[in-house]
XYZ file of C-alpha atoms in Angstrom:
668
model
C -18.053 -21.849 10.504
C -20.731 -23.940 7.800
C -21.094 -26.967 10.610
C -21.805 -25.197 13.392
C -24.913 -24.032 15.179
C -27.740 -25.776 13.026
C -30.760 -24.042 14.279
C -33.241 -27.179 13.477
C -36.443 -28.467 15.011
C -37.720 -32.080 15.337
C -35.245 -34.412 14.420
C -31.810 -34.563 15.586
C -28.589 -35.830 13.756
C -28.040 -38.382 12.032
C -31.639 -39.423 12.449
C -32.763 -35.722 10.111
C -30.071 -36.849 7.599
C -31.724 -40.053 6.967
C -34.924 -39.193 6.820
C -33.636 -36.288 4.281
C -31.482 -38.646 2.529
C -34.577 -40.959 2.210
C -37.476 -38.210 1.352
C -34.795 -37.261 -1.906
C -34.395 -40.536 -3.087
C -30.903 -41.650 -1.924
C -32.033 -44.978 -0.600
C -33.172 -48.664 -1.983
C -36.897 -47.574 -2.835
C -38.141 -47.410 -6.435
C -37.363 -43.444 -6.518
C -33.701 -43.618 -6.232
C -32.795 -44.160 -9.235
C -30.707 -41.403 -10.915
C -33.672 -40.543 -13.412
C -35.852 -40.027 -10.864
C -33.542 -37.523 -8.665
C -32.446 -35.715 -11.912
C -36.276 -35.269 -12.414
C -36.144 -33.759 -9.767
C -33.191 -31.458 -9.028
C -31.318 -29.466 -11.125
C -28.013 -30.938 -12.450
C -25.822 -29.170 -10.342
C -28.342 -29.746 -7.226
C -28.122 -33.133 -7.875
C -24.730 -34.210 -8.376
C -24.037 -32.407 -4.839
C -26.332 -33.930 -3.265
C -24.649 -37.216 -4.316
C -21.368 -36.295 -3.282
C -22.326 -35.037 0.047
C -24.444 -38.726 0.746
C -21.089 -40.502 -0.284
C -19.044 -38.250 2.235
C -21.555 -38.945 4.664
C -22.123 -42.632 4.653
C -18.977 -43.575 2.808
C -16.310 -41.014 4.178
C -13.741 -39.682 1.405
C -13.849 -40.664 -2.133
C -10.783 -43.325 -2.900
C -12.601 -45.177 -6.083
C -10.489 -44.513 -9.432
C -11.756 -41.657 -11.597
C -14.185 -43.197 -14.370
C -13.261 -43.438 -17.689
C -14.223 -40.279 -20.204
C -16.954 -42.373 -21.770
C -19.141 -42.586 -18.732
C -19.775 -38.636 -18.221
C -22.732 -39.145 -15.662
C -20.464 -41.362 -13.788
C -17.119 -39.222 -13.991
C -20.010 -35.839 -12.636
C -20.717 -37.742 -9.693
C -17.363 -39.004 -9.185
C -16.038 -35.567 -9.557
C -18.644 -34.360 -7.148
C -17.570 -36.742 -4.628
C -13.970 -36.121 -4.401
C -14.230 -32.977 -4.946
C -15.365 -32.550 -0.751
C -11.864 -33.832 0.010
C -11.756 -34.451 3.981
C -14.806 -32.590 4.575
C -16.424 -34.547 7.897
C -19.629 -36.987 7.447
C -21.335 -34.730 10.578
C -20.539 -31.524 8.114
C -21.545 -33.440 4.822
C -24.671 -34.760 6.550
C -25.596 -31.135 7.518
C -24.722 -29.792 4.344
C -27.318 -32.556 2.983
C -30.474 -31.517 4.768
C -29.080 -27.695 4.293
C -29.512 -27.895 0.109
C -32.159 -30.402 0.486
C -33.833 -27.462 2.064
C -32.863 -24.800 0.046
C -34.421 -26.459 -2.554
C -37.344 -28.131 -1.258
C -38.311 -25.645 2.379
C -41.194 -27.646 3.013
C -39.649 -31.887 2.804
C -39.644 -32.248 6.641
C -43.714 -31.906 6.874
C -43.935 -34.090 3.959
C -41.740 -37.006 5.382
C -44.244 -39.884 6.016
C -44.085 -41.210 9.792
C -42.838 -37.552 10.843
C -45.256 -35.282 12.874
C -43.292 -31.628 12.169
C -43.206 -29.273 15.361
C -45.286 -25.887 15.048
C -43.512 -22.722 14.402
C -44.908 -19.740 15.384
C -43.315 -16.769 13.300
C -44.164 -13.451 15.791
C -45.079 -10.198 14.285
C -46.363 -7.033 16.028
C -49.132 -5.129 14.499
C -49.285 -1.127 16.050
C -52.263 0.083 16.063
C -51.930 3.899 14.519
C -55.461 4.661 14.323
C -55.905 8.151 16.356
C -59.162 7.441 17.847
C -58.469 3.707 19.068
C -59.603 3.083 22.599
C -56.770 2.728 25.086
C -56.094 0.705 27.990
C -56.168 2.581 31.623
C -54.061 0.772 33.720
C -53.169 2.382 37.043
C -53.997 5.588 35.955
C -51.487 6.033 32.712
C -53.791 5.593 29.085
C -51.302 3.311 26.849
C -52.067 2.426 23.042
C -52.896 -1.581 22.917
C -50.162 -4.613 20.966
C -51.618 -6.939 18.962
C -48.994 -10.318 19.027
C -50.291 -12.287 16.049
C -49.255 -15.708 16.016
C -48.804 -16.497 11.988
C -49.274 -20.052 12.539
C -52.272 -21.273 14.050
C -54.402 -18.431 13.688
C -54.818 -17.302 16.855
C -54.533 -13.493 18.347
C -53.460 -13.053 21.769
C -53.596 -10.233 23.153
C -50.848 -8.453 25.823
C -50.675 -5.258 27.125
C -46.946 -3.905 27.407
C -46.181 -1.220 29.530
C -42.992 -0.164 28.015
C -44.293 1.537 24.446
C -43.249 4.709 22.992
C -45.499 6.828 21.366
C -43.375 8.940 19.579
C -40.200 7.455 18.059
C -39.371 5.292 15.337
C -42.150 4.784 12.867
C -44.215 1.633 14.035
C -41.196 0.167 15.970
C -42.851 1.580 19.841
C -42.205 -1.045 22.123
C -39.097 -1.869 24.026
C -37.546 -5.211 24.648
C -39.071 -7.168 21.642
C -38.322 -8.165 18.063
C -40.151 -6.250 15.349
C -40.210 -6.233 11.708
C -40.054 -3.025 10.354
C -41.629 -2.586 7.055
C -39.057 -2.543 4.385
C -39.177 -1.231 0.844
C -37.046 -1.375 -2.325
C -35.454 -4.516 -3.539
C -33.595 -6.864 -0.780
C -30.794 -8.422 -0.829
C -30.215 -12.172 -1.257
C -30.527 -14.197 1.719
C -27.258 -14.768 3.450
C -25.389 -15.683 6.412
C -22.056 -15.140 7.088
C -22.221 -11.577 5.903
C -20.242 -8.089 7.123
C -22.434 -5.768 8.555
C -21.883 -2.038 9.588
C -23.448 1.541 9.825
C -22.472 4.917 8.763
C -24.545 8.184 8.598
C -27.631 6.177 9.659
C -27.638 3.385 6.966
C -26.487 0.092 7.051
C -24.358 -1.640 4.972
C -24.567 -5.068 3.780
C -21.668 -7.047 2.140
C -20.871 -10.320 1.075
C -21.624 -13.454 2.908
C -22.806 -17.358 1.997
C -25.794 -18.629 -0.091
C -26.150 -22.219 -0.277
C -22.543 -22.689 -0.335
C -21.641 -19.929 -2.509
C -19.682 -16.946 -2.123
C -21.273 -13.313 -2.566
C -19.137 -10.062 -3.204
C -22.271 -7.710 -3.302
C -23.424 -4.770 -1.624
C -26.657 -3.343 -0.557
C -27.600 -0.499 1.954
C -30.558 -0.154 4.609
C -31.272 3.503 4.728
C -32.198 3.348 8.881
C -34.586 6.378 8.235
C -36.971 5.466 5.361
C -35.760 1.973 5.853
C -35.424 1.513 2.078
C -33.037 -1.053 0.314
C -30.778 -0.320 -2.543
C -28.077 -1.284 -4.421
C -25.284 1.049 -5.002
C -23.232 1.395 -8.482
C -19.970 -0.347 -7.005
C -16.484 -0.260 -8.793
C -13.597 -1.317 -8.736
C -9.860 0.489 -8.165
C -7.364 -1.488 -10.092
C -4.526 -0.709 -12.741
C -5.281 -3.650 -14.000
C -6.878 -3.772 -17.433
C -9.911 -4.730 -17.030
C -10.268 -3.809 -13.518
C -9.639 -6.772 -10.960
C -13.241 -8.109 -9.662
C -13.979 -8.373 -5.891
C -13.217 -11.532 -4.756
C -16.745 -13.170 -3.198
C -15.899 -13.911 0.588
C -17.784 -14.811 3.676
C -16.898 -15.159 7.519
C -15.304 -11.767 7.307
C -15.398 -8.446 9.149
C -16.984 -5.454 7.676
C -15.835 -2.241 10.064
C -16.418 1.682 9.877
C -13.767 3.352 9.635
C -13.634 7.439 8.964
C -16.156 7.146 6.118
C -15.249 4.008 4.868
C -15.999 0.291 5.248
C -13.022 -1.869 5.542
C -13.602 -5.627 4.965
C -11.223 -7.787 6.639
C -10.228 -11.327 6.392
C -12.579 -14.136 5.725
C -13.153 -17.407 3.405
C -12.490 -17.135 -0.369
C -12.927 -19.677 -3.064
C -8.996 -19.106 -3.912
C -8.022 -18.437 -0.587
C -4.441 -16.152 -0.497
C -1.810 -16.706 1.707
C -2.444 -13.298 4.050
C -5.072 -11.422 4.941
C -5.968 -9.369 2.546
C -7.959 -5.741 3.712
C -10.561 -4.239 1.378
C -11.967 -0.865 1.350
C -14.745 1.008 0.346
C -15.796 4.547 -0.173
C -18.798 5.563 0.196
C -18.390 8.941 -1.628
C -17.358 7.658 -4.276
C -18.634 3.935 -4.380
C -15.066 2.382 -5.323
C -13.568 -0.810 -3.582
C -9.851 -0.428 -3.408
C -7.095 -3.289 -1.862
C -5.900 -1.355 1.516
C -1.738 -1.305 1.372
C 0.023 -2.572 4.784
C 3.326 -3.350 5.602
C 4.316 -5.516 8.808
C 3.965 -9.585 8.330
C -0.115 -10.186 8.030
C -1.549 -12.467 9.460
C -2.801 -15.695 7.673
C -6.028 -16.090 5.844
C -9.022 -16.906 7.470
C -12.703 -17.021 7.940
C -14.606 -16.716 11.566
C -12.373 -14.551 13.143
C -13.420 -11.618 15.289
C -12.540 -7.329 14.328
C -12.700 -5.313 16.811
C -12.114 -1.611 16.620
C -9.907 -0.809 19.498
C -9.191 3.494 19.323
C -6.997 3.786 16.105
C -6.565 -0.177 16.044
C -8.049 -3.161 14.978
C -7.628 -6.674 17.303
C -7.963 -9.610 14.903
C -8.588 -12.685 17.479
C -8.655 -16.500 16.416
C -10.995 -17.954 13.420
C -9.929 -20.464 10.750
C -7.775 -20.413 8.244
C -7.984 -21.846 4.432
C -6.951 -25.877 5.550
C -9.877 -25.779 8.575
C -7.229 -25.195 11.434
C -8.593 -23.366 14.181
C -6.723 -20.548 15.967
C -6.535 -18.785 18.567
C -3.419 -16.226 17.321
C -3.514 -12.216 18.546
C -2.628 -9.631 15.688
C -2.846 -5.926 15.722
C -3.531 -3.672 12.796
C -2.222 0.442 13.322
C -4.905 2.264 10.940
C -2.445 5.273 11.173
C 0.706 3.720 10.077
C -1.171 0.656 8.388
C 1.304 -1.641 10.133
C 0.778 -4.735 11.383
C 2.218 -6.605 14.650
C 1.707 -10.213 15.994
C 1.047 -9.926 19.734
C 2.398 -12.583 22.327
C 0.124 -11.625 24.821
C 0.917 -13.134 28.861
C -1.498 -15.697 30.657
C -4.061 -18.223 29.157
C -5.409 -17.854 25.800
C -8.807 -18.850 24.708
C -8.934 -21.949 23.009
C -8.624 -22.670 18.975
C -11.741 -21.349 17.700
C -14.058 -19.547 15.163
C -17.524 -17.739 14.661
C -17.086 -16.253 18.456
C -17.991 -12.314 19.381
C -15.963 -9.899 20.905
C -16.390 -6.107 21.967
C -13.626 -3.301 24.302
C -14.755 -2.075 27.369
C -13.206 1.112 28.517
C -11.038 1.083 25.304
C -8.821 -1.099 27.071
C -10.191 -4.540 27.623
C -11.022 -7.160 25.335
C -13.711 -9.511 25.909
C -14.342 -12.892 23.744
C -17.240 -14.776 24.159
C -18.349 -18.559 22.630
C -17.287 -19.519 19.937
C -16.958 -23.216 18.193
C -14.625 -25.836 17.343
C -15.289 -28.440 14.562
C -17.741 -30.370 17.349
C -17.859 -28.292 20.037
C -19.114 -24.981 21.261
C -17.952 -22.704 24.082
C -19.732 -20.557 26.976
C -16.561 -19.089 28.249
C -15.479 -15.761 28.788
C -11.704 -14.344 28.417
C -10.609 -10.996 28.551
C -7.513 -9.206 27.437
C -5.744 -6.098 29.155
C -4.573 -4.993 26.115
C -2.575 -2.250 28.385
C -0.795 -5.635 30.214
C -1.357 -7.334 27.125
C -2.530 -10.117 29.414
C -5.105 -12.848 29.245
C -7.191 -13.546 32.153
C -10.545 -15.949 32.699
C -13.419 -14.019 35.090
C -16.503 -15.312 36.543
C -19.466 -14.428 35.053
C -22.639 -13.985 36.821
C -26.097 -14.132 36.200
C -27.683 -15.915 33.907
C -24.752 -17.613 32.058
C -25.949 -17.970 28.465
C -25.269 -21.430 26.876
C -22.856 -22.643 24.581
C -22.952 -20.985 21.185
C -21.121 -19.874 18.000
C -22.628 -17.821 15.392
C -23.728 -15.118 17.316
C -23.224 -11.698 16.606
C -22.670 -8.514 19.417
C -22.776 -4.816 19.889
C -22.190 -2.553 22.820
C -24.711 0.492 24.037
C -22.550 2.148 26.559
C -21.105 -0.698 29.528
C -24.044 -3.199 27.921
C -23.036 -6.043 25.534
C -25.834 -7.396 23.490
C -25.441 -10.510 22.322
C -28.024 -12.295 19.503
C -28.330 -15.999 17.527
C -26.469 -18.182 17.548
C -26.669 -21.958 17.548
C -25.604 -24.906 19.761
C -25.303 -27.522 16.791
C -28.816 -29.106 17.482
C -31.049 -25.854 18.361
C -30.843 -22.329 17.182
C -30.887 -20.324 20.336
C -34.042 -18.190 21.160
C -32.882 -15.955 23.834
C -30.937 -12.453 23.535
C -28.842 -11.786 26.195
C -27.035 -8.531 27.617
C -23.785 -8.491 29.843
C -23.114 -5.831 32.040
C -19.251 -5.501 31.751
C -18.910 -3.549 34.285
C -20.244 -5.954 37.048
C -19.716 -9.472 34.474
C -23.314 -9.902 35.075
C -25.453 -12.002 32.218
C -29.320 -11.067 32.075
C -31.713 -12.230 29.569
C -33.581 -9.077 27.501
C -36.076 -11.108 25.272
C -36.636 -14.212 23.845
C -38.121 -15.592 20.445
C -40.259 -18.533 19.904
C -39.905 -20.992 17.195
C -37.331 -21.173 13.843
C -37.277 -17.556 13.192
C -34.879 -15.851 12.112
C -33.653 -14.161 15.083
C -32.712 -17.922 16.062
C -29.787 -17.904 13.655
C -26.617 -18.630 12.761
C -24.515 -16.332 10.970
C -26.492 -13.102 11.839
C -25.322 -9.337 11.828
C -26.194 -6.746 14.137
C -25.819 -3.116 13.910
C -26.171 -0.408 16.842
C -28.032 2.446 15.659
C -29.960 5.426 17.149
C -33.277 7.753 16.288
C -35.039 10.574 18.158
C -31.786 9.854 20.532
C -32.469 6.338 21.137
C -30.131 3.383 21.206
C -31.771 0.404 18.081
C -30.573 -3.029 17.892
C -30.947 -3.886 13.932
C -30.471 -7.233 13.014
C -30.111 -8.807 9.255
C -29.903 -12.381 7.757
C -28.892 -15.647 9.038
C -29.317 -19.062 8.681
C -31.570 -21.683 10.849
C -32.552 -24.625 8.472
C -33.244 -22.136 5.416
C -31.726 -19.083 4.472
C -32.814 -15.571 5.520
C -32.654 -11.821 4.777
C -35.108 -10.083 7.197
C -35.030 -6.927 9.147
C -35.373 -7.185 12.741
C -35.073 -4.321 14.907
C -35.212 -4.003 18.850
C -35.212 -1.003 21.294
C -33.115 -1.477 24.470
C -35.144 -0.394 27.082
C -33.795 1.939 30.340
C -33.947 -1.732 32.314
C -31.742 -3.487 30.275
C -29.385 -0.927 29.189
C -29.080 0.377 33.293
C -28.429 -2.708 34.787
C -28.996 -2.853 39.196
C -27.686 -6.477 39.484
C -25.288 -6.805 41.976
C -23.029 -9.645 43.111
C -21.203 -10.160 46.381
C -18.099 -11.915 45.116
C -15.436 -9.672 44.074
C -15.033 -9.213 40.106
C -11.178 -9.052 38.936
C -9.172 -6.118 38.038
C -8.683 -7.229 34.449
C -12.107 -7.356 33.719
C -13.145 -3.277 34.912
C -12.379 -1.228 37.418
C -14.789 -2.913 40.115
C -12.626 -3.550 43.532
C -14.803 -5.348 46.061
C -12.901 -3.841 49.313
C -15.361 -3.263 52.001
C -19.712 -2.619 52.199
C -19.687 0.899 51.029
C -19.679 2.341 47.852
C -17.357 5.113 47.060
C -17.312 6.873 43.511
C -14.189 7.766 42.266
C -12.872 9.051 39.233
C -9.318 9.034 36.813
C -8.522 9.584 33.603
C -8.485 6.507 31.361
C -7.081 6.290 27.817
C -9.042 7.845 25.581
C -11.921 8.538 26.126
C -11.572 10.759 29.455
C -12.371 9.289 32.495
C -13.787 5.882 33.372
C -16.023 4.917 36.690
C -14.697 3.146 39.540
C -16.564 1.730 42.266
C -14.733 1.248 45.254
C -16.091 -0.499 48.580
C -14.738 1.092 51.282
C -15.742 1.308 55.176
C -15.444 4.182 57.576
C -12.513 2.216 59.757
C -9.043 4.137 59.402
C -7.471 1.079 58.244
C -9.411 1.007 54.663
C -9.133 4.650 54.362
C -5.104 4.023 54.457
C -5.768 0.764 51.581
C -7.903 3.810 49.691
C -4.942 6.237 49.827
C -2.833 3.366 48.745
C -4.909 2.596 46.115
C -4.881 6.215 44.857
C -1.164 6.736 44.897
C -0.981 3.465 42.783
C -3.599 4.870 40.797
C -1.614 7.834 40.078
C 1.511 6.147 39.442
C 0.179 4.180 37.122
C -1.050 7.272 35.383
C 2.248 8.700 35.653
C 3.928 5.088 33.668
C 1.244 5.029 31.299
C 1.431 9.422 30.725
C 5.230 8.252 29.960
C 4.185 5.331 28.073
C 2.028 7.061 25.871
C 4.418 9.758 24.852
C 6.878 7.362 24.135
C 4.182 5.805 21.603
C 3.560 9.177 20.111
C 7.558 9.725 19.233
C 7.678 5.761 17.909
C 4.362 6.754 15.864
C 5.902 9.905 14.617
C 9.094 8.062 14.333
C 7.013 5.309 12.558
C 5.421 8.225 9.880
C 8.258 10.257 9.132
C 10.043 6.405 8.220
C 7.057 5.577 6.313
C 6.966 8.961 4.491
C 10.666 8.372 4.106
C 10.200 5.072 2.497
C 7.027 6.880 0.151
C 9.806 9.775 -0.969
C 12.255 6.739 -1.946
C 9.679 4.912 -3.682
C 8.809 8.025 -6.104
C 12.788 8.415 -6.448
C 12.903 5.055 -7.509
C 10.549 5.158 -9.622
C 11.729 8.860 -11.744
C 15.040 6.869 -11.606
C 13.568 3.806 -13.453
C 11.810 5.985 -16.089
C 15.168 7.878 -16.636
C 16.868 4.415 -17.030
C 13.821 3.605 -19.273
C 14.450 6.038 -21.465
C 18.382 5.777 -21.402
C 17.931 1.904 -22.191
C 15.420 3.011 -25.173
C 18.288 5.671 -26.481
C 20.989 2.883 -26.378
C 18.585 0.962 -27.947
C 18.539 3.317 -30.632
C 22.234 3.977 -31.040
C 23.058 0.329 -30.681
C 20.641 0.120 -34.259
C 22.463 2.739 -35.853
C 26.198 1.438 -35.596
C 25.005 -1.523 -36.321
C 23.716 -0.324 -39.813
C 26.864 1.638 -40.149
C 28.890 -1.387 -39.717
C 26.947 -2.814 -42.095
C 27.686 0.097 -44.513
C 31.493 0.085 -43.540
C 31.532 -3.642 -44.874
C 29.787 -3.089 -47.997
C 31.959 -0.029 -48.851
C 35.156 -2.641 -48.215
C 33.989 -4.683 -50.308
C 33.413 -1.896 -53.005
C 37.233 -0.817 -52.361
C 38.616 -4.069 -53.219
C 36.716 -4.417 -55.932
C 37.691 -0.659 -57.325
C 41.564 -1.871 -56.676
C 41.100 -4.875 -58.804
C 39.902 -3.022 -61.430
C 42.896 -0.790 -61.043
C 44.961 -3.208 -61.736
C 43.624 -4.797 -65.110
C 43.388 -1.334 -66.181
C 46.928 -0.737 -65.204
C 47.702 -3.614 -67.442
C 45.774 -2.790 -70.020
C 47.448 0.415 -70.540
C 50.894 -0.918 -70.639
C 49.603 -3.452 -72.911
C 48.305 -0.631 -75.213
C 51.682 0.693 -75.179
C 53.864 -1.785 -75.932
C 51.271 -2.273 -78.460
C 51.436 1.031 -79.724
C 55.479 1.092 -79.484
C 55.769 -1.806 -81.803
C 52.961 -0.213 -84.243
C 55.052 2.915 -84.724
C 58.872 0.740 -84.861
C 56.808 -1.238 -87.694
C 55.645 1.764 -89.640
C 59.186 3.038 -89.148
C 60.782 0.142 -90.656
C 58.315 -0.039 -93.316
C 58.925 4.056 -94.064
C 62.669 3.433 -94.554
C 61.844 0.522 -97.568
C 59.831 2.516 -99.533
C 62.625 5.434 -99.744
C 64.964 2.791 -100.519
C 63.260 1.445 -103.197
C 62.679 4.976 -104.672
C 66.579 5.324 -104.118
C 67.097 1.915 -106.225
C 67.932 -0.092 -103.131
C 66.968 -3.403 -103.008
C 64.409 -4.063 -100.031
C 65.881 -6.090 -97.172
C 65.444 -10.313 -97.166
C 62.955 -11.313 -94.643
C 64.712 -13.367 -92.042
C-alpha cells in the first residue's frame, strides 16, 4: 500500500506536506511560477508534483480539459486528471516522497525547521590477529566498535555474543550489520519479492518512484556479490511477450524454481497471474492453472504449506481491501476458494503471514487505507477455523509493510510503519507460546526501519542468518543488512500462566507439572506437545482421555489423508485424460485443416472445369450454327449445279437441231 507506514522524522502530515510544497514552489511566493518550478525539476517530475499538489489541496479534477492550443495547461490537466480518486492524504505522502527522491536534502534546507539527527550505525570488526582482546570474566573476546556516522563520535561497546568463526565479518549476534557486498547493485526499490535458492537470494520487481520494475537480480550469500542473470521469456508469440513489471507481489521458491504470485501492474488482469522462473534455464513462463483463480491484487500474503500456496487478503486493482482465502495446489495446479468458519481478519493488505507445524496459519498486522493493525489471527488449516488468540510479552505496535520469516518455531518480524514513523524494533514471536520479545532496535532513519522491505532466511556454517533488502523510509534503498539470531532469541524461555488456545499450538495448560508427549503430525512427522499434569488420579484420567482423543483424531486424520490421496490421484488422472483429450483434439484439428485445404483445392479445380464446360458449350453452339449454314449452302450449291446442267442440256439440243435443219425454239 503506497501510503502506508511511511517512515519519516520531524514534521508530521499535513504540516510536512505544506513544508514540502512551499520548498518546491507550490505557494504564493515569487518562486511559485511554472517557469521557476520547471527550471528546478524535470518536466515529468514537475507535472507529477503539480497533479499531486492539486489532488491534495483541491481534490479530484473536475475542471474541463483545456484546448490543445495550450500545450502546457493541457499537460498539467492530464497529470491532475490521471490521479482519479486518489485520497488527498495519499497524494500528500506521494508528493513528499517524489520531492525526497528529487532532492533528498530538502528537509534540512527548509527555513524555520531544525532537522532531527539520523545516526546510521555501522559495525566495524577488527580482523587484525594482533589486536588486543578485552578480558572479562576470564574470557577473551574481540572488541566491537559501533561508529555513528552522523556526529563523528566513536562510542565503543563490548559484546559477549561474538562468534570468531563464521560468516566473514558478520560476527555479532542480534545486531543488524551491512556486509561488504560487491558487483552492480539493483536499483533502489520497495514492495519487491525476495526468495532464496541454493544460498542465493533472488530479487524481482518492485516499485521505484511510482514505477513498477521487472528486473531480476541475484546476491550470492557466500561471496556477497550481486549479479544480473540474462533472463528470457518463454512465449509462443513472435516477438516474445515482455515480462510485466509489478510490485506488491510474492516470490516463493519451489523445486528449484521461483513462483511470482499476483502483484500490482499498470494494466491489471482480471485474475491472479502466477509466473515461473527456472533458475537453470533463466527462463520466465506463465503457469497454467485450473479452477477459478482469485481476482488480481497486490499486498497479499502467500504462504507455502506443504505442496500448497495459501493466499490471503490484499488490495485489488480498484483499491478495495480483501480478506478472502484461496489455496493453489501445486501438484494439481488447481485453485480452491476456502470458506472458513469463525471470524476472519478484517480486510487488509501489507500484512505478514507464517505457518506453524504445517497446520496453523498466522496473520499479523497490516493496514487499511487509514489504519494499521497489530492483531494476531490464526487459521487451523485442518479444521478451516479462524481464531484470535491472546498475545503475550512485548506486543508489537501497529504496523504495515513489514516482513517476516520463521526459524524453527520462532517468527521474526522486521520493518514496517504506522503512517507516522518507521518501526525500529526487530521482534520475534514464539509460535508455541505466543510470547513476543524484542531482538534488537535501531535508531534513526535506517533501511531496517522501512516499509516494503524484504526478509529471507539462509544458513552459513550451521547457523541461521536473516537477510533484509530494500524498502522505503523517506527515500528508496538498495542496502543489504544481515542479522544472526542468537541462542537466546531463537529459544525463548518465557512462559505465561494463561492458557493458549488449542487452535494455535499443541500447548494445553491443565495443571502445574510439565509432561512432554509426542504424537505424529501432518507432514513433518512428530509435533511436540507440552501437557501440564498433576499426580492426582483425576488429572491422570484426563490425560488418558486426551490420549484417546488424540488417537481418535489420528485415525480420522489418516482416513482423511487417505481420501485426500485418492482424490489427488483421481485429479491427476483427470488431468492426464484432459491432456490426452487436448492432444487428440489438436491432432483432429490438424486433420480437419488438411481436409479443408484439400477441399478448397478440389473446389477450385471444379470451378475451373465448370468454366471450361461453359466455354465448350458456347463453341458447340457456334459449330451447330455453322453446320446449318453449311448445309444450306450445300443445298443451294446442288440446286445451282442442277439448274446449270439443265441449261447446258437445253443448249446442246438446239445445236444439234440447227445442224439438222430445224429452227431454234422461240424464247418465251
